[in-house]
PDB file of C-alpha atoms in Angstrom:
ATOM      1  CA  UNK A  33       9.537  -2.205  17.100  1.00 53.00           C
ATOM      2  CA  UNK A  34       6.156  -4.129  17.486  1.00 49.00           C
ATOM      3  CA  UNK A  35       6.456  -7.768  17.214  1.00 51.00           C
ATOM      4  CA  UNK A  36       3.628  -9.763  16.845  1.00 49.00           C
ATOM      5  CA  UNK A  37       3.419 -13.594  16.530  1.00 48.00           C
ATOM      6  CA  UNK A  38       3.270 -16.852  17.687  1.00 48.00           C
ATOM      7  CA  UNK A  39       6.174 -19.648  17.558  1.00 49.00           C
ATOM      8  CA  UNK A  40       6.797 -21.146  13.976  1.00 58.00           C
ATOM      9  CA  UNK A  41       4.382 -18.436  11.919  1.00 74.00           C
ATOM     10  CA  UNK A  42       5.417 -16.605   9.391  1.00 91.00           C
ATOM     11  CA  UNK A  43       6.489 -12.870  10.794  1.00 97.00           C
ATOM     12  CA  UNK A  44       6.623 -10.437   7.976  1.00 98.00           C
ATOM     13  CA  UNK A  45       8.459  -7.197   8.408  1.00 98.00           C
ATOM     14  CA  UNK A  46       6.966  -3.864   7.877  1.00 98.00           C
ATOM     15  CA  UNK A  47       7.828  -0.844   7.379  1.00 98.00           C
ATOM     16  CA  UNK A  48       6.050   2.317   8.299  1.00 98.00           C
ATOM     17  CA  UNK A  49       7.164   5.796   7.284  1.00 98.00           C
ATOM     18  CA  UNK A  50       4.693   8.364   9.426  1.00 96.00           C
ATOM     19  CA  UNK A  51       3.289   7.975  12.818  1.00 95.00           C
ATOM     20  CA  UNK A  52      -0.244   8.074  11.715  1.00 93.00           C
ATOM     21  CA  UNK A  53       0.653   5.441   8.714  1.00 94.00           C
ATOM     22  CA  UNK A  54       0.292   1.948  10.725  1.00 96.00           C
ATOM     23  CA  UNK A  55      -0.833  -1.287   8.973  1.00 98.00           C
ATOM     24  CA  UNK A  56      -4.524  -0.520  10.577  1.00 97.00           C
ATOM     25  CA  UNK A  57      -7.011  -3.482   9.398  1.00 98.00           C
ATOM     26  CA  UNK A  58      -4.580  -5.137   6.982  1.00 98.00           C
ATOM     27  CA  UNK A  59      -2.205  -5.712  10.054  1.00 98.00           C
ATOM     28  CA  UNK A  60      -5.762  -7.199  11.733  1.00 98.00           C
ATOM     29  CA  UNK A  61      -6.525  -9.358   9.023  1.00 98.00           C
ATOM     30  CA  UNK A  62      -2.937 -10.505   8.252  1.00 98.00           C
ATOM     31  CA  UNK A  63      -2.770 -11.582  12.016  1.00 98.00           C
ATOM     32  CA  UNK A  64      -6.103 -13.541  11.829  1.00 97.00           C
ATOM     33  CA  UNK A  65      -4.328 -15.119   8.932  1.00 97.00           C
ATOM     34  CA  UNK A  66      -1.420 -16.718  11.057  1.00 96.00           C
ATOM     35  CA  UNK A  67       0.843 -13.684   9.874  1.00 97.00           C
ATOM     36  CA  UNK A  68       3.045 -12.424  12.583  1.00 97.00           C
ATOM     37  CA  UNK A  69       3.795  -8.503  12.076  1.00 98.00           C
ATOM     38  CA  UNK A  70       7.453  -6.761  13.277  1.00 98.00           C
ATOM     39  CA  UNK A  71       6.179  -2.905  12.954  1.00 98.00           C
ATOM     40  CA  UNK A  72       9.411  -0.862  12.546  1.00 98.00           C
ATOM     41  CA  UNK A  73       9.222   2.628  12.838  1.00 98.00           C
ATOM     42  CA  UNK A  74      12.227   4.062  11.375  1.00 98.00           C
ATOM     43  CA  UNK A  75      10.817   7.662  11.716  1.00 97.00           C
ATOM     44  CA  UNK A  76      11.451   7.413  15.230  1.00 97.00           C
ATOM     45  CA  UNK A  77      15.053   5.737  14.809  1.00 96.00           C
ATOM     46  CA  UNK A  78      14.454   2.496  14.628  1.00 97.00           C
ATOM     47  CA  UNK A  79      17.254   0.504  12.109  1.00 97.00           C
ATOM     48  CA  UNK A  80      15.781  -1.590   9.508  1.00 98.00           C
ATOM     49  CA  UNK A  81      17.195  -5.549   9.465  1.00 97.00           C
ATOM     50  CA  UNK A  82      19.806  -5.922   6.663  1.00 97.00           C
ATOM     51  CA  UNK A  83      18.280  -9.200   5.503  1.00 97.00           C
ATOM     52  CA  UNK A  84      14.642 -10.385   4.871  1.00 97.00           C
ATOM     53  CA  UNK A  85      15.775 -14.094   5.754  1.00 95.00           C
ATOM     54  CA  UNK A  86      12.827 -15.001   3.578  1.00 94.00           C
ATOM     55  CA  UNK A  87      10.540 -12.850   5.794  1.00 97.00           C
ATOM     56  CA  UNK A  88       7.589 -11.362   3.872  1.00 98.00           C
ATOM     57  CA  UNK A  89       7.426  -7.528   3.347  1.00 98.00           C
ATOM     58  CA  UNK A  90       4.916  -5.012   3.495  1.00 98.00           C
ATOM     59  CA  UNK A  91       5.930  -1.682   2.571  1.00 98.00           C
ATOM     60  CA  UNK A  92       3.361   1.823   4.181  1.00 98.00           C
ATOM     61  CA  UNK A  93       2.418   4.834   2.831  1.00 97.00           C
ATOM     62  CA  UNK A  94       3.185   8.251   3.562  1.00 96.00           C
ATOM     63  CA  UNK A  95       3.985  11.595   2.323  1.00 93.00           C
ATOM     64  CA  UNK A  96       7.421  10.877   0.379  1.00 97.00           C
ATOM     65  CA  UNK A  97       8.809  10.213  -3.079  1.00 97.00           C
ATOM     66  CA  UNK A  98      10.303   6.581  -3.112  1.00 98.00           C
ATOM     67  CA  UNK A  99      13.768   8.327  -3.164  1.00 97.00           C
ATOM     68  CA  UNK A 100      13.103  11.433  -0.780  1.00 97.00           C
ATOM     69  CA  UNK A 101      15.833  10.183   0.946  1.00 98.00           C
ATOM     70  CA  UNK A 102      16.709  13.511   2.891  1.00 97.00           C
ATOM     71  CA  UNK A 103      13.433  13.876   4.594  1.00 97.00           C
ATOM     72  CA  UNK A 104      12.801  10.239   4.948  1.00 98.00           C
ATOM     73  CA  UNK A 105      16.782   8.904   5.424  1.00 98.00           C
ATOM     74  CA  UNK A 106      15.407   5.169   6.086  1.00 98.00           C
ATOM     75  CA  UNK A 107      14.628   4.813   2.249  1.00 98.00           C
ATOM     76  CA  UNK A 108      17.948   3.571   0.784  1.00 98.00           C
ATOM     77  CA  UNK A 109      17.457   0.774   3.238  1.00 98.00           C
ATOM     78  CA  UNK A 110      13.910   0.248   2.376  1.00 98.00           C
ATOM     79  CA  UNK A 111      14.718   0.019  -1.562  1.00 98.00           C
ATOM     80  CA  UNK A 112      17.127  -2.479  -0.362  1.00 98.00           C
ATOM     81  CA  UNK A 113      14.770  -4.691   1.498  1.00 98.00           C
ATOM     82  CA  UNK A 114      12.891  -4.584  -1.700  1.00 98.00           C
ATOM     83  CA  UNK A 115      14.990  -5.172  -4.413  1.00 98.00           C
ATOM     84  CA  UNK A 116      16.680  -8.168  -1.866  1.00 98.00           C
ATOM     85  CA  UNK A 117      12.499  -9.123  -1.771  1.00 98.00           C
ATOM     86  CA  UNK A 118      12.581  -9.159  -5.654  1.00 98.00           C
ATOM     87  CA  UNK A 119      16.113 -11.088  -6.098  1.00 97.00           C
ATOM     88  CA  UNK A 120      14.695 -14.101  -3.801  1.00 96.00           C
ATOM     89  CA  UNK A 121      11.495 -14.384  -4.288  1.00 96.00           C
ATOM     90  CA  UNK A 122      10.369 -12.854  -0.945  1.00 97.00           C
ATOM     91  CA  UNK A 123       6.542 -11.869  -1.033  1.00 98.00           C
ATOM     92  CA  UNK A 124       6.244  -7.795  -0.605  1.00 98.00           C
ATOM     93  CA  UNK A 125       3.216  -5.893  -0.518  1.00 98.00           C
ATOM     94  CA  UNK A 126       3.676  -2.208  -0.866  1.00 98.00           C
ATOM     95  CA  UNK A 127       0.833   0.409  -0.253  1.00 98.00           C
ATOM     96  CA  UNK A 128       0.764   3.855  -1.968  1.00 98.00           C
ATOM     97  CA  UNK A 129       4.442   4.788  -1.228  1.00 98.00           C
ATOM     98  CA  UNK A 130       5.198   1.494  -0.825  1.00 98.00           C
ATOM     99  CA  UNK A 131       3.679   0.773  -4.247  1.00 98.00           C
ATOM    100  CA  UNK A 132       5.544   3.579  -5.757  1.00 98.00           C
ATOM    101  CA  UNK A 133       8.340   1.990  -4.227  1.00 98.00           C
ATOM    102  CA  UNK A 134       8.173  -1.322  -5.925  1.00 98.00           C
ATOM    103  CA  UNK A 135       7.605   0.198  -8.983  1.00 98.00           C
ATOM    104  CA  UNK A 136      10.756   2.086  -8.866  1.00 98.00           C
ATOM    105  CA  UNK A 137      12.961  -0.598  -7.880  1.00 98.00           C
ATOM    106  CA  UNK A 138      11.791  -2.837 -10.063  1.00 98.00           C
ATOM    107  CA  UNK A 139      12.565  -0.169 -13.429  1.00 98.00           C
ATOM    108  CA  UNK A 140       9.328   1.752 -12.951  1.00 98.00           C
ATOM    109  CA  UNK A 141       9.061   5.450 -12.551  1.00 98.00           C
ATOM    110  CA  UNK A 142       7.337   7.963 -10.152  1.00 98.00           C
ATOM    111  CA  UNK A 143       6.353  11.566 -10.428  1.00 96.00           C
ATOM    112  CA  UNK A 144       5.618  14.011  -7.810  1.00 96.00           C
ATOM    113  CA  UNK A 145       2.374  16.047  -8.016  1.00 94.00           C
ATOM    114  CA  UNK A 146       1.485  14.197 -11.092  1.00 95.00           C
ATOM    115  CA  UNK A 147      -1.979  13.688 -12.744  1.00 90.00           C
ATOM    116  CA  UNK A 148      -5.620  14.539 -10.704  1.00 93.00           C
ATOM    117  CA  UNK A 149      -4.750  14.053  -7.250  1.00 96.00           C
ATOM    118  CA  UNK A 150      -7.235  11.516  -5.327  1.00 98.00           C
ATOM    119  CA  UNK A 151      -8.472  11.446  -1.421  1.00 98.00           C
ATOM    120  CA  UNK A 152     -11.445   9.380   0.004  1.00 98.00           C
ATOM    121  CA  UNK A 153     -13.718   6.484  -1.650  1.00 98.00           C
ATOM    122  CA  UNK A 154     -12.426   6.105  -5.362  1.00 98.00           C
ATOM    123  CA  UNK A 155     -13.559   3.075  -7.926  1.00 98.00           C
ATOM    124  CA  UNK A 156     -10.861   0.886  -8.399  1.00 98.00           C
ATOM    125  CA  UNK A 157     -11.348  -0.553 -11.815  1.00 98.00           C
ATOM    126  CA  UNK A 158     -10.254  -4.360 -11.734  1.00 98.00           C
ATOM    127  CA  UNK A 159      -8.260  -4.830 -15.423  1.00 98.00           C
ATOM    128  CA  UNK A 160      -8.383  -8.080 -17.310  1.00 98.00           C
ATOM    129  CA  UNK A 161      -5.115  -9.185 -16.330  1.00 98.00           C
ATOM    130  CA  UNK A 162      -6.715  -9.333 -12.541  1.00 98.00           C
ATOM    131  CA  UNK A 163      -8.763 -12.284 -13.339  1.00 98.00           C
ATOM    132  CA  UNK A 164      -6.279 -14.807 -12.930  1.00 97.00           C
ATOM    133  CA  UNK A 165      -4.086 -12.766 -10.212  1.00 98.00           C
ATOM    134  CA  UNK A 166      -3.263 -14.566  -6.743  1.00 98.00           C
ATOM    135  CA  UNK A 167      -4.818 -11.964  -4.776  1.00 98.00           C
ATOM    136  CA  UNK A 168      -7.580 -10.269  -6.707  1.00 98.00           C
ATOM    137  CA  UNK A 169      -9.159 -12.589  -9.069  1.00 98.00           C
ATOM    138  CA  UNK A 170     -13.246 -12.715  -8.864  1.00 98.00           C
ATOM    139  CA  UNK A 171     -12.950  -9.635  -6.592  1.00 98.00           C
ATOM    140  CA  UNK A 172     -15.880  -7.421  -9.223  1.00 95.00           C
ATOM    141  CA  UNK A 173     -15.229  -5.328 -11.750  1.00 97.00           C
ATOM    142  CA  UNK A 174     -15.107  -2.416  -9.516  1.00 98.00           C
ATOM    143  CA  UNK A 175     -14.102  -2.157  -5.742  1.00 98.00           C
ATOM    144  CA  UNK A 176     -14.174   0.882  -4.014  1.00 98.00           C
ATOM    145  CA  UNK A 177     -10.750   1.875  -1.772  1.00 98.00           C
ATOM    146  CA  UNK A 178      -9.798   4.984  -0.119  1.00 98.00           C
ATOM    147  CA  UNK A 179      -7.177   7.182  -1.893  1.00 98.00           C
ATOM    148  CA  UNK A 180      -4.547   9.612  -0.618  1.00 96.00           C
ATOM    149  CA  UNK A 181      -2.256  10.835  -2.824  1.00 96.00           C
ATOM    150  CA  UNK A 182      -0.896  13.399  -5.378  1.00 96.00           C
ATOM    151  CA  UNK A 183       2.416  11.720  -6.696  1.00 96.00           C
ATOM    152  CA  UNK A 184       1.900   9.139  -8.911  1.00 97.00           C
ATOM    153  CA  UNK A 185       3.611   6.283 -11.018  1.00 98.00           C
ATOM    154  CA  UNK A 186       3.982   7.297 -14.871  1.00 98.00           C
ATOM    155  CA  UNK A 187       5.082   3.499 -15.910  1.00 98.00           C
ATOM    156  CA  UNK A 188       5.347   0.435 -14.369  1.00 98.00           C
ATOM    157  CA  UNK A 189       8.130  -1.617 -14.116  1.00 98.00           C
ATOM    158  CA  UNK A 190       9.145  -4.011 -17.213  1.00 98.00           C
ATOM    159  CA  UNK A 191       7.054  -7.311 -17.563  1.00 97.00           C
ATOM    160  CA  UNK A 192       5.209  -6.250 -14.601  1.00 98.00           C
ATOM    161  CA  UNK A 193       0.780  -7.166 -14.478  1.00 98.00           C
ATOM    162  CA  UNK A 194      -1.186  -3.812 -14.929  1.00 98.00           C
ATOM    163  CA  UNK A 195      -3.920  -4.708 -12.622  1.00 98.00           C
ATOM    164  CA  UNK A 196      -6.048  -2.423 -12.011  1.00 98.00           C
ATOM    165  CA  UNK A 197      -6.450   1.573 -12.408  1.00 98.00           C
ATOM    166  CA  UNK A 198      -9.123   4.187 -11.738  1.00 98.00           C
ATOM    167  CA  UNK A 199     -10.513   7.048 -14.018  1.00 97.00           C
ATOM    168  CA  UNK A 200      -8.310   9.477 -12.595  1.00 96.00           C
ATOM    169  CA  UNK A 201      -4.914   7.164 -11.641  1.00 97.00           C
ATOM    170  CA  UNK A 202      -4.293   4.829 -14.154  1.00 98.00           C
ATOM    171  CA  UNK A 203      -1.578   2.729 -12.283  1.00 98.00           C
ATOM    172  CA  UNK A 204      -4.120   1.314  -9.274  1.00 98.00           C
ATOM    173  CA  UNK A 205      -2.302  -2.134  -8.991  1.00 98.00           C
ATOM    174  CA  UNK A 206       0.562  -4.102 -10.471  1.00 98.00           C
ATOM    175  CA  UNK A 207       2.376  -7.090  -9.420  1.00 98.00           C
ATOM    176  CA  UNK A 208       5.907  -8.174 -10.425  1.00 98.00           C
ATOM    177  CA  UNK A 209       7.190 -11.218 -10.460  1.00 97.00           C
ATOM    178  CA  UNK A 210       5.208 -13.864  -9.181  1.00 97.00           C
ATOM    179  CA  UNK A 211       5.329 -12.922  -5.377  1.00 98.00           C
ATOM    180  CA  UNK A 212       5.231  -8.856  -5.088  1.00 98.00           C
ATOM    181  CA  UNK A 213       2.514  -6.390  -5.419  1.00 99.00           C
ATOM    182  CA  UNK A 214       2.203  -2.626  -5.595  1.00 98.00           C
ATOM    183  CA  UNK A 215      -1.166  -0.573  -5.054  1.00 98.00           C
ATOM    184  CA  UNK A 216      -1.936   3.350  -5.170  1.00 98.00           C
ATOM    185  CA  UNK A 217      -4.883   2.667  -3.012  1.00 98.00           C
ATOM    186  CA  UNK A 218      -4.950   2.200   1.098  1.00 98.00           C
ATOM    187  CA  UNK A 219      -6.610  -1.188   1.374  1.00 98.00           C
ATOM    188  CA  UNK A 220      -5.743  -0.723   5.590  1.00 98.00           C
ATOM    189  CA  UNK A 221      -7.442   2.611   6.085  1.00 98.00           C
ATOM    190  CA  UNK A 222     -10.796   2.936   7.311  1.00 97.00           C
ATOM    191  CA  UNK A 223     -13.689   5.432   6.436  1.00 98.00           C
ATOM    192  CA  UNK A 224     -13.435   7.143   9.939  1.00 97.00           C
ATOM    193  CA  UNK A 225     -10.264   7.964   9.547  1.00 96.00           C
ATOM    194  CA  UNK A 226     -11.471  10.371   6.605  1.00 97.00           C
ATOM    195  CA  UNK A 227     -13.167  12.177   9.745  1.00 96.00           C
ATOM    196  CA  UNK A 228      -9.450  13.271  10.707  1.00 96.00           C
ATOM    197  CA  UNK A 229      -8.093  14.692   7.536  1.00 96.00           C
ATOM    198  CA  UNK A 230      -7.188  18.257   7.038  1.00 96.00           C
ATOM    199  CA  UNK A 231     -10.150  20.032   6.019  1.00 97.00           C
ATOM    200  CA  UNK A 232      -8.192  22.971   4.971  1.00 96.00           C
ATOM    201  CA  UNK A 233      -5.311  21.148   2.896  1.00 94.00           C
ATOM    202  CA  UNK A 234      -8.492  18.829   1.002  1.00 96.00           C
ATOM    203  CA  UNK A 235     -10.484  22.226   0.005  1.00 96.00           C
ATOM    204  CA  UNK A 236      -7.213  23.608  -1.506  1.00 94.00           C
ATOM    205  CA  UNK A 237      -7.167  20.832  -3.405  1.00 92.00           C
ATOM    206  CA  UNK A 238     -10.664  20.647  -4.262  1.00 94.00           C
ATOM    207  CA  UNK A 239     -12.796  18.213  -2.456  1.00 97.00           C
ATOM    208  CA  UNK A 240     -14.564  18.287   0.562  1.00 98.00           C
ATOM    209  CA  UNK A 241     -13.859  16.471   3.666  1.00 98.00           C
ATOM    210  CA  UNK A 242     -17.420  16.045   5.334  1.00 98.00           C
ATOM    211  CA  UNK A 243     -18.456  14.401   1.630  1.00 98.00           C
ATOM    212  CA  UNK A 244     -15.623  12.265   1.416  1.00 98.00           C
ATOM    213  CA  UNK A 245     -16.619  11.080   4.417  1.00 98.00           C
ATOM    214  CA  UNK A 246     -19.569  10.402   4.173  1.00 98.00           C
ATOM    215  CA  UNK A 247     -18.650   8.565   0.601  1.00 98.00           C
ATOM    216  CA  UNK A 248     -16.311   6.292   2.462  1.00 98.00           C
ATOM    217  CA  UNK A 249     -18.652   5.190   5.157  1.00 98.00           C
ATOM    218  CA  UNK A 250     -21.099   4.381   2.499  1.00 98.00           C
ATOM    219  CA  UNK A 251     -18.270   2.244   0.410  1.00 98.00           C
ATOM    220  CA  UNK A 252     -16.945   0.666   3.740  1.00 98.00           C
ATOM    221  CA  UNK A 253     -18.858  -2.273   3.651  1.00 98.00           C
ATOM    222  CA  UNK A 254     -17.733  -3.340   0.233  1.00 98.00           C
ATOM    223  CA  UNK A 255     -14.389  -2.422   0.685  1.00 98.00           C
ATOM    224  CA  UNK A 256     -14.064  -3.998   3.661  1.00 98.00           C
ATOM    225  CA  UNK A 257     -15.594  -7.568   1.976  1.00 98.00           C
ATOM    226  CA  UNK A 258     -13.103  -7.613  -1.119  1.00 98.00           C
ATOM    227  CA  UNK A 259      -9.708  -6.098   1.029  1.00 98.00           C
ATOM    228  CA  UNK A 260     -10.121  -8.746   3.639  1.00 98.00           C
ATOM    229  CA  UNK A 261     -10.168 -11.112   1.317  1.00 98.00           C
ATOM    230  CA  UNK A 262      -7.469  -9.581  -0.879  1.00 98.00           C
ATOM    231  CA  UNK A 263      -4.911  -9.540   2.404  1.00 98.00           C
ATOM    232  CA  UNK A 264      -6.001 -13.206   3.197  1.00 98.00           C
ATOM    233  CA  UNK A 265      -4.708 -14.293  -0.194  1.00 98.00           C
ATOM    234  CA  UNK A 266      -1.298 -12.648   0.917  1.00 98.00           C
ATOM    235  CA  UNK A 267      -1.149 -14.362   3.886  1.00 98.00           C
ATOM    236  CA  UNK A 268      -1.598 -17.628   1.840  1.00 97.00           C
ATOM    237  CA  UNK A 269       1.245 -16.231  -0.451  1.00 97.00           C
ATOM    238  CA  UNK A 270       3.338 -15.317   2.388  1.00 97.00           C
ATOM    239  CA  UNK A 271       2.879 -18.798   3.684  1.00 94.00           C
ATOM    240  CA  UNK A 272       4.218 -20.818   1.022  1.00 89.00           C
ATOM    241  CA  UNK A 273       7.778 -21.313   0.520  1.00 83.00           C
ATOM    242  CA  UNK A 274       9.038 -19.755  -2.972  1.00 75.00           C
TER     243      UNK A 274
END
């Protein structure tokens, strides 16, 4: 466990599911915010709390099905956090498993190896229904975000915002409710880390890792101006009393 805040800010609770799947620059930006982070690792044994308390959520990736509960046995509890998140009003932000995540607790659904898998830069294409969202209003059309996945949501959850999509992933964002938001993308992950991938595992699936790379470093800068901002607007969120 990683706690990280001062006296009287908000400390949001977050869950990470690999060791290489840490909040990166959204934990940066979130703390610049006045956000306080507890990191629990729950891959390593660490218990989740049983209550929120009305402390935000943020939900990680990693390389799991939102119910792979016999590799990943911390998931039960996670859906629980969420759905407790959802119930009171709690704001959650859940990244590519943590998205899927959301989406399945809240009625969506989830399918493994589904549609064109995506890794590196990728478009994300900003949908109507974004223009008056909390977080990503008068972001652009487009916004480029690195992607790292091949299971993917097949509907989202009832009466939830379609946000935003791609041309190969049509379920890019999504918030339900008025306080919780999923995305496929990895607003926290930085081009370099492209650098580190598998070259192997991306050429089996077609792409190559030294032009993904070199995409993403070319993207950062955008990415870096709209996601900062994006993450601020959660810490505004997280903030406010429900």
């Amino acid at each position: 466990m990683t706690p990280s805040h001062a006296p009287g800010t908000p400390t949001a609770v977050v869950v990470q599911n690999t060791r290489s799947g840490g909040p990166g620059r959204v934990g940066a930006w979130l703390r610049e915010a006045g956000i306080g982070l507890e990191v629990l690792r729950p891959y390593e044994g660490e218990a989740l709390p049983q209550a929120l308390d009305g402390r935000p959520l943020l939900v990680l990736g990693g390389g799991f099905l939102p119910d792979d509960d016999q590799r990943a046995p911390w998931l039960p509890a996670t859906r629980r956090l969420v759905a407790q998140a959802l119930d009171d009003g709690t704001p959650v932000l859940g990244i590519c498993l943590g998205g899927q995540l959301l989406a399945q607790v809240a009625g969506g659904s989830v399918r493994a190896h589904h549609g064109q898998p995506e890794f590196g830069s990728t478009q994300i294409r900003l949908r109507p229904e974004a223009a008056d969202d909390p977080l990503l209003y008068g972001l652009g059309a487009t916004v480029p975000a690195i992607e790292r996945h091949v299971d993917a949501i097949t509907e989202l959850p009832p009466g939830a915002s379609w946000l935003a999509s791609s041309a190969a992933c049509p379920h890019q964002a999504f918030r339900v409710g008025a306080r919780a938001w999923g995305v496929q993308f990895h607003p926290e992950a930085e081009a370099e880390r492209i650098a580190g991938w598998d070259r192997e595992r991306l050429a089996r699936q077609g792409f190559d890792r030294d032009r993904l790379h070199t995409e993403a470093v070319a993207d950062e800068g955008a990415a870096v101006s709209a996601w900062s901002v994006f993450t601020r607007r959660f810490a505004q969120v997280c903030a406010r009393p429900p």
